[in-house]
Amino acid sequence: MSSQTPNTNKPTPPPNQPPTPGGNKPFKFNMGWIYMLILFMLAAIYFNREPETQSREISWSEFKTYSERDVFSKWLVNKEGSVIKATVKPEFAEEIMKADSAANKQVFKQNVETTILVEISNPDAARIYADELEKNGIKPDVKFGKGNSTFWNIIWQFGPFLLLIFVWIYIIRRMGGGNPFGVGKTKAQLYDKTGKSQKVTFQDVAGLSEAKQEVEEIVDFLKNPKKYTELGAKIPKGALLVGPPGTGKTLLAKAVAGEADVPFFSLSGSDFVEMFVGVGASRVRDLFRQAKEKAPCIVFIDEIDAVGRARGRNPGMGANDERENTLNQLLTEMDGFGSNSGVIILAATNRVDILDKALLRAGRFDRQINVDLPELPDRKEIFVVHLRNIKIDQSVDTEFLARQTPGFSGADIANVCNEAALIAARHDKENVQREDFMNAVDRIVGGLEKKSKVTTLEERRSIAIHEAGHATLSWMLEYANPLVKVTIVPRGKALGAAWYMPEERQITTRQQLEDEICATLGGRAAEELVIGCISTGAANDLERVTKQAYAMVLYYGMGREIPNLNYYDSSGQDYGFTKPYSDKTARLIDEEVKYIINNQYERAKQILSEHSSQHQQLADVLLDKEVIFSDDLEKIFGKRKWLSRSQEILKQQDLLNDENKDAEEKSD
Ligand code: ATP
């Protein structure tokens, strides 16, 4: 038996770096230092403040009289020898203050240091008189002032002011990227032809064939402008990449940069936004000035919605002014450069609906390029790209993986590949296998498996009946999404889950929507029928169903009483607090939604009671195995009567191929 001992070797520092006890982090100035400096200044001012004193001026003869009575504890003679400031012993303070000839103008304060000031004409008088007194046995503590140092004088006078300037420069530098006078300068990063840091090519972008074609044309414009201008065509000014998050918009823009071989400015919409008024507009101006200098070139603005949001949405809320100024400047600049100047603006957003209409008009962004979620063939290609650097087992089939990941974006697929590799590494495998990919997909869709979550037998039975209800209905309903697997192992927040293969339909009919609602209600219906009492386990299903039913009535015009009406505004301008329908219609909408859901719930119960024994069988298998796949369902229910959409498409393709083969054979 072998035992493993933990590795206790400490990492040794690299040879050219002497080990330092505290690590040799480079000194970095930050806000913490500014706070320290301010605190230091305040403390210095506090401790250096003059204590409260009371003072009066007396003549030289008076001073001499008092001195002979040994009234003063110390003398301070100024540097020039023209003034003595003497501190009065506390027991004489009242007498001296009240002896003011100006009829007791001075108010005497107890327990406050008392001083007198004497002007002397001869600079040596103080010294001579002090010596004289010493001979008579009175020995005042005499100090001769050195005067204040000019350096400290300057520091005390200008210190706070200097500190303020220093703080200001520091803040501005942080915003302006180094130069205190560079706040209004663009933050765009420039990738020049010579730069090696970035080299994404179109080969790294899988799928997206239409989008790629459009941007390839832009690259071609920049490489051979003559070809187009000779025919009288104008080079487009800009293209807007629109699509859901993670679909590869940024990647596409980077590929344009890699392929075009022209300077590429890259920045994000939020880089224009700053708390100072006018900064955004000035950054836009600076960006276009630089771009024109470097033309032909490409400017890429990611997440353009940060500046391009429609103007005047929130009248009365002044906070938008700065953003609107920035947008106005952007609109002006995009109008300002000639279409043949060779500066092409690419921008990306996933909220095209909220962009200002002026930004979208032809002449600014001439083209809108849709970058949608990848369809099956595209997903396959994306898998191929991301599997390039992963050691995979022969069991891994990209076609299969693409089928398992409907609705996944390119970023999700990249994540699946990485997650699968991590899972394989965790199990010390030599290469990544098909099951690792399946686990990765499950993990991304359903969250982490929580086997440690404690459930009672009763709860597990309830979950099994619930999930078996979904599975039975999805098998029995023509348009329900085909089932892939069902589990009662808790994952993420869910206690059990059923995995479906969502149909990637282009249009959805009323019957399809109803079947989906019915299958989703299958869990709750099974609980009521079999256990006899319903549970909170269906909350998520009910939420989905309610949303779906409202969408049917409000957006798709599928209500019985209020058909063919749509209460959605696709321009993105919300109705605010007022609804576009009356209270009566609102009640009707609620009635319609209730009707749809109740109807489907009854239907679900009906189907389940018709197949109650099979449902029970399925629940038992599930309790036993914890995870079941569509093959297990087939064993219980027999072959599914209907083909799924993807099976239908495959069948059509096969038929087509057969026809083509026949035609070829005949022609031979
Ligand atoms: P967002 O709108 O959130 O900014 P995006 O559309 O700009 O997202 P990207 O940043 O381009 O998405 O994509 C993220 C990652 O997803 C990429 O780095 C890449 O690894 C992967 N990816 C996305 N689409 C593709 C694709 N078509 N081919 C290859 N990889 C892709």
XYZ file of C-alpha atoms and ligand atoms in Angstrom:
699
model
C 0.000 0.000 0.000
C 1.439 3.350 -0.819
C 0.811 6.417 1.223
C 1.044 9.964 0.059
C 2.680 12.614 2.124
C 1.942 16.236 1.572
C 4.633 18.179 -0.174
C 6.237 20.322 2.489
C 8.980 21.840 0.356
C 8.822 25.581 0.420
C 9.091 27.257 -2.966
C 12.533 28.753 -3.443
C 12.768 32.262 -4.828
C 14.121 32.619 -8.355
C 17.922 33.045 -8.424
C 17.975 36.663 -9.496
C 15.588 37.747 -6.761
C 17.093 37.774 -3.276
C 14.582 36.573 -0.733
C 13.235 39.434 1.291
C 11.339 38.910 4.510
C 8.392 41.049 3.548
C 8.470 40.177 -0.116
C 9.874 42.808 -2.456
C 6.756 44.470 -3.673
C 7.474 47.673 -5.568
C 6.389 50.792 -3.735
C 3.038 51.919 -5.033
C 1.423 55.222 -4.302
C -2.298 55.001 -3.700
C -5.266 56.655 -2.001
C -4.129 55.256 1.368
C -1.054 57.473 1.234
C -3.162 60.525 0.498
C -5.303 59.864 3.576
C -2.148 59.383 5.652
C -0.745 62.695 4.420
C -3.953 64.563 5.216
C -4.051 63.028 8.703
C -0.428 63.944 9.227
C -1.050 67.557 8.221
C -4.057 67.833 10.517
C -2.089 66.346 13.423
C 0.792 68.735 12.786
C -1.546 71.725 12.741
C -3.199 70.528 15.965
C 0.012 70.037 17.908
C 1.619 73.225 16.621
C -1.201 75.523 17.452
C -0.379 78.349 19.870
C -1.635 77.758 23.424
C -4.014 80.355 24.736
C -2.148 83.308 26.272
C -2.857 86.769 27.640
C -0.374 89.481 27.052
C 0.248 93.186 27.530
C 2.867 95.632 26.437
C 4.905 97.425 29.017
C 7.665 100.028 28.931
C 11.355 99.318 29.486
C 11.339 101.044 32.875
C 8.284 99.068 34.019
C 10.016 95.913 32.845
C 13.044 96.728 34.896
C 10.935 97.356 38.007
C 9.181 94.003 37.637
C 12.422 92.191 36.854
C 13.973 93.401 40.079
C 11.073 91.738 41.916
C 11.848 88.505 40.042
C 8.414 88.413 38.403
C 9.381 86.719 35.145
C 10.211 83.065 34.744
C 11.761 83.356 31.304
C 12.655 85.862 28.643
C 12.654 85.339 24.946
C 14.550 87.954 23.007
C 13.823 88.073 19.298
C 16.513 87.596 16.707
C 16.976 91.326 16.092
C 17.194 92.078 19.819
C 14.384 94.628 19.610
C 11.616 92.906 21.584
C 11.584 90.843 24.757
C 8.713 88.496 25.371
C 8.763 87.554 29.022
C 6.607 84.942 30.716
C 5.094 86.081 34.012
C 5.185 83.752 37.017
C 1.577 82.710 37.749
C 1.478 84.364 41.187
C 2.149 87.775 39.610
C -0.065 87.390 36.587
C -3.173 89.067 38.031
C -1.248 92.035 39.373
C 0.514 92.691 36.085
C -2.548 92.316 33.899
C -4.654 94.531 36.097
C -1.923 97.198 36.266
C -2.696 98.116 32.689
C -2.809 101.884 32.537
C -5.707 101.814 30.110
C -8.125 101.457 33.050
C -8.202 97.697 33.347
C -9.145 97.156 29.759
C -7.561 93.776 29.899
C -9.757 91.097 31.285
C -7.695 88.867 33.496
C -8.034 85.131 32.890
C -7.056 82.636 35.542
C -4.813 79.691 34.631
C -3.716 81.141 31.323
C -0.119 81.809 30.451
C 0.631 85.509 30.866
C 3.329 87.267 28.908
C 4.522 90.807 28.499
C 6.143 92.459 25.504
C 8.818 95.113 25.830
C 10.386 97.059 23.030
C 14.049 97.811 23.447
C 16.074 100.296 21.461
C 19.533 98.818 21.907
C 20.009 95.253 20.644
C 22.430 94.497 23.462
C 20.316 96.005 26.239
C 18.633 92.713 27.110
C 21.919 90.863 27.488
C 23.533 93.669 29.540
C 20.516 93.955 31.811
C 20.330 90.194 32.328
C 23.977 90.136 33.405
C 23.300 92.980 35.779
C 20.397 91.128 37.364
C 22.466 87.983 37.723
C 24.956 89.905 39.776
C 22.069 90.845 42.109
C 21.104 87.216 42.495
C 18.135 87.153 40.085
C 18.687 84.690 37.333
C 16.037 84.806 34.622
C 16.027 82.094 31.971
C 17.039 84.107 28.897
C 16.813 82.749 25.401
C 17.844 84.541 22.260
C 15.536 83.730 19.301
C 16.890 82.307 16.145
C 13.914 83.499 14.162
C 11.681 81.116 12.208
C 13.311 79.061 9.501
C 12.252 80.223 6.067
C 11.778 76.637 4.974
C 9.229 75.856 7.682
C 7.563 79.187 7.134
C 6.974 78.268 3.526
C 5.793 74.815 4.449
C 3.260 76.152 6.946
C 2.024 78.804 4.592
C 1.779 76.788 1.441
C 1.585 73.224 2.775
C -2.190 72.782 2.712
C -2.346 74.410 -0.692
C 0.399 72.149 -2.059
C -1.346 69.138 -0.592
C -4.569 70.080 -2.352
C -2.778 70.419 -5.694
C -1.070 67.117 -5.096
C -4.362 65.313 -4.390
C -5.945 66.900 -7.441
C -3.116 65.821 -9.731
C -3.260 62.324 -8.317
C -7.005 61.942 -8.948
C -6.753 63.407 -12.418
C -3.824 61.128 -13.290
C -5.825 58.100 -12.288
C -8.603 59.124 -14.615
C -6.500 60.442 -17.429
C -4.206 57.425 -17.634
C -0.967 59.066 -16.564
C -1.045 62.611 -17.773
C -2.709 65.059 -15.371
C -3.807 67.108 -18.334
C -5.047 64.027 -20.224
C -8.558 63.697 -18.748
C -10.111 64.607 -22.052
C -7.848 62.259 -23.984
C -9.288 59.043 -25.328
C -8.631 55.827 -23.451
C -8.675 53.786 -26.646
C -6.061 51.088 -26.888
C -4.226 51.090 -30.153
C -3.201 47.815 -31.728
C -0.855 48.737 -34.512
C 0.159 46.602 -37.457
C 3.469 46.113 -35.754
C 1.911 45.014 -32.438
C 2.340 41.327 -31.761
C 0.119 41.264 -28.701
C -2.984 40.432 -30.666
C -3.459 38.087 -33.514
C -6.969 36.697 -33.719
C -7.933 35.674 -37.212
C -11.183 34.649 -38.840
C -10.137 31.045 -38.320
C -10.569 31.518 -34.593
C -14.161 32.558 -35.123
C -16.293 29.528 -35.770
C -19.720 29.596 -37.368
C -21.273 33.052 -37.765
C -20.839 32.696 -41.499
C -23.124 35.603 -42.478
C -21.630 37.951 -39.924
C -18.150 36.926 -40.962
C -18.934 37.580 -44.581
C -20.096 41.105 -43.780
C -17.028 41.983 -41.762
C -14.729 40.324 -44.267
C -16.081 42.813 -46.762
C -15.087 45.635 -44.454
C -11.582 44.225 -44.230
C -11.531 44.090 -47.999
C -12.626 47.736 -48.235
C -9.659 48.699 -46.170
C -7.226 46.570 -48.106
C -8.373 47.473 -51.603
C -10.387 50.671 -51.370
C -9.821 51.386 -55.057
C -11.783 48.354 -56.124
C -14.876 49.893 -54.577
C -14.340 53.597 -55.107
C -13.629 53.139 -58.806
C -17.092 51.718 -59.193
C -18.494 54.716 -57.344
C -19.252 52.797 -54.161
C -18.746 54.528 -50.852
C -16.893 52.784 -48.084
C -19.272 52.250 -45.163
C -18.671 54.323 -42.076
C -19.638 51.838 -39.498
C -21.093 48.481 -38.638
C -22.966 47.548 -35.519
C -22.615 44.008 -34.195
C -25.811 43.093 -32.404
C -26.512 39.938 -30.442
C -26.884 38.230 -27.089
C -23.950 38.107 -24.662
C -21.103 35.730 -25.420
C -21.924 35.150 -29.059
C -18.548 36.326 -30.274
C -19.016 39.998 -31.152
C -15.790 41.101 -29.529
C -14.022 38.104 -30.988
C -15.237 39.031 -34.456
C -13.998 42.591 -34.055
C -10.621 41.301 -32.883
C -10.464 39.051 -35.908
C -11.130 42.069 -38.136
C -8.187 43.765 -36.474
C -6.025 40.706 -36.961
C -6.890 40.362 -40.611
C -7.170 43.948 -41.774
C -3.571 44.849 -41.088
C -4.523 48.401 -40.241
C -4.321 50.204 -36.878
C -7.158 49.164 -34.604
C -8.440 51.343 -31.757
C -10.347 49.390 -29.175
C -12.315 50.851 -26.301
C -15.492 50.320 -24.368
C -18.489 52.666 -24.309
C -17.980 53.233 -20.613
C -14.487 54.639 -21.262
C -16.129 57.841 -22.440
C -18.075 58.249 -19.272
C -16.504 60.279 -16.512
C -17.862 62.289 -13.640
C -16.672 65.574 -15.120
C -18.920 67.416 -17.506
C -17.485 67.686 -20.996
C -14.874 64.974 -20.592
C -16.808 62.389 -22.633
C -17.291 64.732 -25.575
C -13.657 65.724 -25.484
C -12.600 62.065 -25.461
C -14.765 61.411 -28.502
C -13.115 64.328 -30.315
C -9.681 63.092 -29.366
C -10.474 59.551 -30.499
C -11.589 60.704 -33.925
C -8.657 63.070 -34.259
C -6.232 60.230 -33.584
C -8.140 57.854 -35.834
C -8.045 60.310 -38.733
C -4.316 60.691 -38.280
C -3.885 56.931 -38.534
C -6.416 56.344 -41.339
C -7.101 53.873 -42.820
C -7.981 52.302 -39.500
C -10.742 50.679 -37.475
C -12.250 51.968 -34.253
C -14.045 49.364 -32.151
C -16.421 50.518 -29.422
C -17.577 47.594 -27.275
C -20.832 47.855 -25.265
C -21.792 51.039 -27.094
C -25.072 51.201 -25.165
C -23.130 52.810 -22.301
C -23.057 56.031 -24.358
C -25.530 55.356 -27.127
C -28.687 55.042 -25.023
C -31.627 56.975 -26.472
C -31.624 60.613 -25.430
C -34.321 62.284 -23.407
C -35.648 59.116 -21.783
C -35.560 60.630 -18.321
C -36.517 64.250 -18.756
C -35.856 66.247 -15.645
C -33.096 64.013 -14.382
C -29.992 66.079 -15.004
C -27.654 63.136 -14.565
C -28.050 62.212 -18.203
C -26.693 65.480 -19.541
C -23.088 64.391 -19.673
C -23.934 61.144 -21.451
C -26.122 62.991 -23.917
C -23.342 65.464 -24.653
C -21.019 62.554 -25.321
C -23.550 60.914 -27.614
C -24.146 64.176 -29.481
C -20.434 64.520 -30.016
C -20.242 60.944 -31.281
C -23.082 61.606 -33.723
C -21.412 64.767 -34.938
C -18.042 63.109 -35.389
C -19.549 60.205 -37.289
C -21.163 62.702 -39.643
C -18.026 64.758 -39.806
C -15.558 62.474 -41.483
C -15.961 61.806 -45.159
C -17.053 58.327 -46.080
C -13.801 57.802 -47.939
C -11.520 58.908 -45.147
C -10.820 55.291 -44.231
C -11.963 55.289 -40.612
C -14.451 52.527 -40.006
C -16.331 52.309 -36.744
C -17.292 48.890 -35.452
C -19.469 48.749 -32.383
C -21.013 45.952 -30.376
C -24.070 45.826 -28.178
C -26.613 43.379 -26.879
C -29.219 46.076 -26.291
C -29.894 47.515 -29.713
C -33.441 48.319 -28.632
C -32.278 51.029 -26.256
C -29.875 52.733 -28.661
C -30.654 56.179 -29.955
C -32.331 56.084 -33.323
C -29.983 58.741 -34.680
C -27.058 56.444 -34.051
C -28.619 53.645 -36.028
C -29.505 55.527 -39.144
C -27.696 54.703 -42.353
C -24.703 57.001 -42.770
C -23.577 56.380 -39.220
C -23.850 52.670 -38.692
C -24.678 51.673 -42.244
C -24.822 48.024 -41.362
C -26.303 46.090 -38.544
C -24.748 42.677 -38.307
C -26.724 40.171 -36.286
C -24.624 37.793 -34.273
C -27.159 35.264 -33.006
C -26.887 32.279 -30.730
C -25.239 29.522 -32.757
C -27.376 26.863 -34.417
C -26.372 23.219 -34.433
C -23.775 23.318 -37.266
C -22.261 26.502 -35.812
C -22.021 24.952 -32.367
C -20.227 22.015 -33.885
C -17.676 24.346 -35.468
C -17.240 26.269 -32.230
C -16.553 22.985 -30.429
C -13.946 22.155 -33.056
C -12.201 25.493 -32.450
C -12.185 25.128 -28.687
C -11.189 21.464 -28.690
C -8.049 22.296 -30.661
C -5.992 22.661 -27.530
C -7.689 19.962 -25.471
C -6.513 16.358 -25.358
C -9.682 14.474 -26.132
C -10.583 10.830 -26.120
C -11.857 9.152 -29.266
C -15.282 8.826 -27.660
C -15.797 12.576 -28.000
C -17.929 13.476 -30.962
C -18.446 17.163 -31.725
C -21.769 16.460 -33.438
C -23.053 14.843 -30.249
C -21.745 17.676 -28.086
C -23.363 20.255 -30.338
C -26.675 18.418 -29.963
C -26.391 18.446 -26.207
C -25.911 22.186 -26.033
C -28.900 23.915 -27.598
C -29.221 27.543 -26.611
C -25.556 27.737 -25.609
C -23.570 30.761 -26.744
C -19.984 30.549 -27.997
C -18.787 31.676 -24.579
C -20.826 28.887 -22.926
C -19.271 26.334 -25.262
C -15.778 27.613 -24.489
C -16.714 27.239 -20.843
C -17.986 23.649 -21.345
C -14.691 22.660 -22.979
C -12.648 24.169 -20.182
C -14.895 22.723 -17.481
C -14.664 19.247 -19.053
C -10.873 19.456 -19.068
C -10.913 20.496 -15.407
C -13.226 17.604 -14.490
C -10.967 15.140 -16.333
C -7.902 16.550 -14.595
C -9.623 16.234 -11.229
C -10.054 12.521 -11.908
C -6.435 12.155 -13.062
C -7.463 11.082 -16.546
C -5.040 11.112 -19.434
C -7.505 12.677 -21.800
C -10.935 14.263 -21.667
C -13.794 11.835 -22.236
C -17.357 12.135 -23.387
C -18.748 11.767 -19.869
C -16.588 14.699 -18.704
C -18.229 16.844 -21.327
C -21.671 15.622 -20.241
C -20.871 16.429 -16.627
C -19.610 19.838 -17.664
C -22.844 20.558 -19.556
C -24.934 19.390 -16.601
C -22.926 21.486 -14.266
C -23.296 24.597 -16.388
C -27.029 24.072 -16.907
C -28.020 22.828 -13.478
C -25.257 23.932 -11.130
C -23.029 21.815 -8.958
C -24.249 18.363 -7.862
C -24.989 18.406 -4.153
C -24.962 14.796 -3.064
C -24.361 15.896 0.495
C -27.785 17.584 0.713
C -29.749 15.512 3.190
C -33.212 14.448 2.081
C -35.591 12.056 3.818
C -37.036 9.037 2.058
C -40.399 10.771 1.945
C -38.909 13.846 0.287
C -37.007 11.731 -2.241
C -40.200 9.901 -3.124
C -42.021 13.182 -3.619
C -39.201 14.480 -5.845
C -39.186 11.239 -7.860
C -42.952 11.429 -8.430
C -42.659 15.080 -9.424
C -39.841 14.491 -11.911
C -41.472 11.316 -13.264
C -44.575 13.443 -13.903
C -42.567 15.797 -16.118
C -40.921 12.883 -17.884
C -44.208 11.065 -18.571
C -45.851 14.146 -20.040
C -42.886 15.115 -22.176
C -42.983 11.581 -23.617
C -46.688 11.645 -24.237
C -47.174 15.133 -25.636
C -46.392 15.683 -29.264
C -44.794 19.104 -28.957
C -43.190 18.931 -25.534
C -39.419 19.215 -25.582
C -37.873 15.741 -25.865
C -36.362 14.519 -22.651
C -32.667 13.788 -22.284
C -32.372 12.742 -18.674
C -34.060 13.008 -15.302
C -32.343 13.068 -11.946
C -33.295 13.308 -8.300
C -29.787 14.249 -7.209
C -29.943 17.827 -5.913
C -28.107 20.281 -8.111
C -27.615 23.999 -7.534
C -30.835 25.163 -5.892
C -33.018 22.419 -7.392
C -33.769 19.168 -5.588
C -34.291 17.287 -8.810
C -34.215 18.122 -12.477
C -35.307 16.999 -15.892
C -33.086 17.826 -18.851
C -34.783 18.510 -22.134
C -33.473 19.093 -25.569
C -35.104 22.425 -26.408
C -36.374 22.505 -29.939
C -34.757 25.318 -31.855
C -37.948 26.361 -33.546
C -38.155 29.352 -35.820
C -41.858 29.853 -35.088
C -43.939 28.370 -32.306
C -47.617 27.487 -32.629
C -50.286 27.773 -29.965
C -50.442 24.005 -29.603
C -46.694 23.800 -29.054
C -46.872 26.448 -26.338
C -49.776 24.638 -24.691
C -47.935 21.313 -24.738
C -44.924 22.925 -23.107
C -47.088 24.429 -20.374
C -48.785 21.080 -19.855
C -45.462 19.233 -19.506
C -44.157 21.864 -17.087
C -47.278 21.422 -14.936
C -46.715 17.640 -14.948
C -44.736 17.720 -11.701
C -47.420 19.468 -9.658
C -50.178 17.349 -11.250
C -48.339 14.134 -10.331
C -47.933 15.293 -6.731
C -51.668 15.961 -6.444
C -52.707 12.718 -8.119
C -50.295 10.307 -6.477
C -49.379 11.804 -3.099
C -52.634 13.648 -2.614
C -51.020 16.832 -1.377
C -49.120 19.462 -3.240
C -45.723 20.906 -2.262
C -43.534 23.960 -2.723
C -41.292 21.983 -5.080
C -43.246 23.239 -8.084
C -42.652 26.961 -7.484
C -40.148 27.281 -10.294
C -42.409 25.452 -12.756
C -45.359 27.638 -11.828
C -43.345 30.799 -12.373
C -42.323 29.673 -15.847
C -45.828 28.615 -16.741
C -47.369 31.876 -15.581
C -44.881 33.926 -17.576
C -45.490 31.795 -20.630
C -49.272 32.152 -20.338
C -49.061 35.940 -19.901
C -46.791 36.105 -22.952
C -49.357 34.132 -24.948
C -52.127 36.586 -24.074
C -50.191 39.874 -23.991
C -47.651 39.444 -26.782
C -48.814 36.720 -29.118
C -52.503 37.671 -29.236
C -53.602 34.144 -28.305
C -56.346 35.008 -25.789
C -59.843 33.648 -26.507
C -61.690 36.824 -25.510
C -58.976 39.281 -26.519
C -57.372 37.724 -29.577
C -54.921 39.381 -31.981
C -53.855 42.129 -29.622
C -50.288 42.866 -28.628
C -49.426 44.987 -25.629
C -45.666 44.967 -26.059
C -43.700 47.945 -27.285
C -40.659 46.708 -29.169
C -39.242 50.219 -29.457
C -38.230 49.784 -25.826
C -40.130 52.856 -24.638
C -41.913 51.547 -21.588
C -45.397 52.608 -20.871
C -44.170 53.737 -17.485
C -46.800 53.571 -14.803
C -49.766 53.615 -17.166
C -50.844 50.384 -18.795
C -51.929 50.450 -22.428
C -55.215 48.765 -21.556
C -58.199 49.424 -19.357
C -58.912 47.841 -15.971
C -61.571 45.724 -17.612
C -59.048 44.354 -20.104
C -56.601 43.778 -17.274
C -59.205 41.598 -15.552
C -59.833 39.790 -18.827
C -56.121 39.138 -19.284
C -55.949 37.612 -15.824
C -58.974 35.460 -16.613
C -57.402 34.283 -19.864
C -54.154 33.364 -18.153
C -56.029 31.454 -15.463
C -58.017 29.643 -18.121
C -54.923 28.557 -20.060
C -53.140 27.296 -16.973
C -56.156 25.535 -15.455
C -56.949 23.903 -18.748
C -53.439 22.548 -19.154
C -53.314 21.434 -15.543
C -56.457 19.360 -16.003
C -55.011 17.956 -19.210
C -51.813 17.004 -17.402
C -53.788 15.210 -14.686
C -55.853 13.417 -17.324
C -52.780 12.119 -19.203
C -51.079 11.091 -15.968
C -54.073 9.145 -14.731
C -54.304 7.399 -18.105
C -50.660 6.277 -17.706
C -50.580 6.001 -13.938
C -48.958 2.577 -13.767
C -46.140 3.591 -16.129
C -45.684 6.817 -14.186
C -45.388 4.851 -10.969
C -42.901 2.464 -12.578
C -40.805 5.396 -13.735
C -40.815 6.969 -10.266
C -39.624 3.659 -8.790
C -36.770 3.339 -11.286
C -35.816 6.921 -10.562
C -35.770 6.318 -6.811
C -33.608 3.321 -7.408
C -31.156 4.649 -9.999
C -31.287 8.388 -9.189
C -30.568 9.228 -12.831
C -32.467 7.903 -15.831
C -32.071 8.585 -19.527
C -34.458 8.574 -22.468
C -33.572 4.900 -23.102
C -35.102 3.963 -19.728
C -38.254 5.826 -20.676
C -38.423 3.960 -23.937
C -38.287 0.675 -22.031
C -41.299 1.663 -19.947
C -43.420 3.612 -22.441
C -42.324 2.081 -25.723
C -41.053 4.130 -28.638
C -42.154 7.771 -28.708
C -44.845 8.327 -31.285
C -43.503 11.597 -32.563
C -40.182 12.641 -33.932
C -38.538 15.689 -32.431
C -37.866 18.643 -34.690
C -34.190 17.846 -35.037
C -35.007 14.221 -35.877
C -37.471 15.513 -38.449
C -34.784 17.730 -39.985
C -32.322 14.849 -40.082
C -34.948 12.656 -41.722
C -35.563 15.336 -44.350
C -31.823 15.610 -44.964
C -31.515 11.836 -45.298
C -34.421 11.777 -47.737
C -32.802 14.571 -49.718
C -29.487 12.745 -49.785
C -31.199 9.557 -50.942
C -32.982 11.466 -53.697
C -29.720 13.038 -54.821
C -28.016 9.650 -54.841
C -30.832 8.180 -56.901
C -30.611 11.082 -59.321
C -26.841 10.638 -59.625
C -27.161 6.926 -60.183
C -29.787 7.489 -62.854
C -27.651 10.058 -64.662
C -24.690 7.623 -64.606
P -20.632 40.413 -24.737
O -21.790 40.927 -25.496
O -21.024 39.859 -23.417
O -19.460 41.325 -24.694
P -19.471 39.022 -26.908
O -20.525 38.709 -27.908
O -18.607 40.172 -27.197
O -20.118 39.111 -25.490
P -17.069 37.525 -26.900
O -16.392 38.289 -25.821
O -16.656 37.830 -28.290
O -18.618 37.696 -26.735
O -16.941 35.972 -26.671
C -16.501 35.422 -25.469
C -15.737 34.152 -25.721
O -16.594 33.156 -26.248
C -14.635 34.302 -26.749
O -13.455 34.693 -26.162
C -14.528 32.914 -27.341
O -13.698 32.115 -26.572
C -15.929 32.363 -27.205
N -16.674 32.469 -28.480
C -17.821 33.134 -28.674
N -18.247 32.980 -29.944
C -17.344 32.226 -30.565
C -17.227 31.731 -31.905
N -18.126 31.992 -32.854
N -16.156 30.967 -32.205
C -15.234 30.689 -31.263
N -15.290 31.124 -30.003
C -16.323 31.872 -29.639
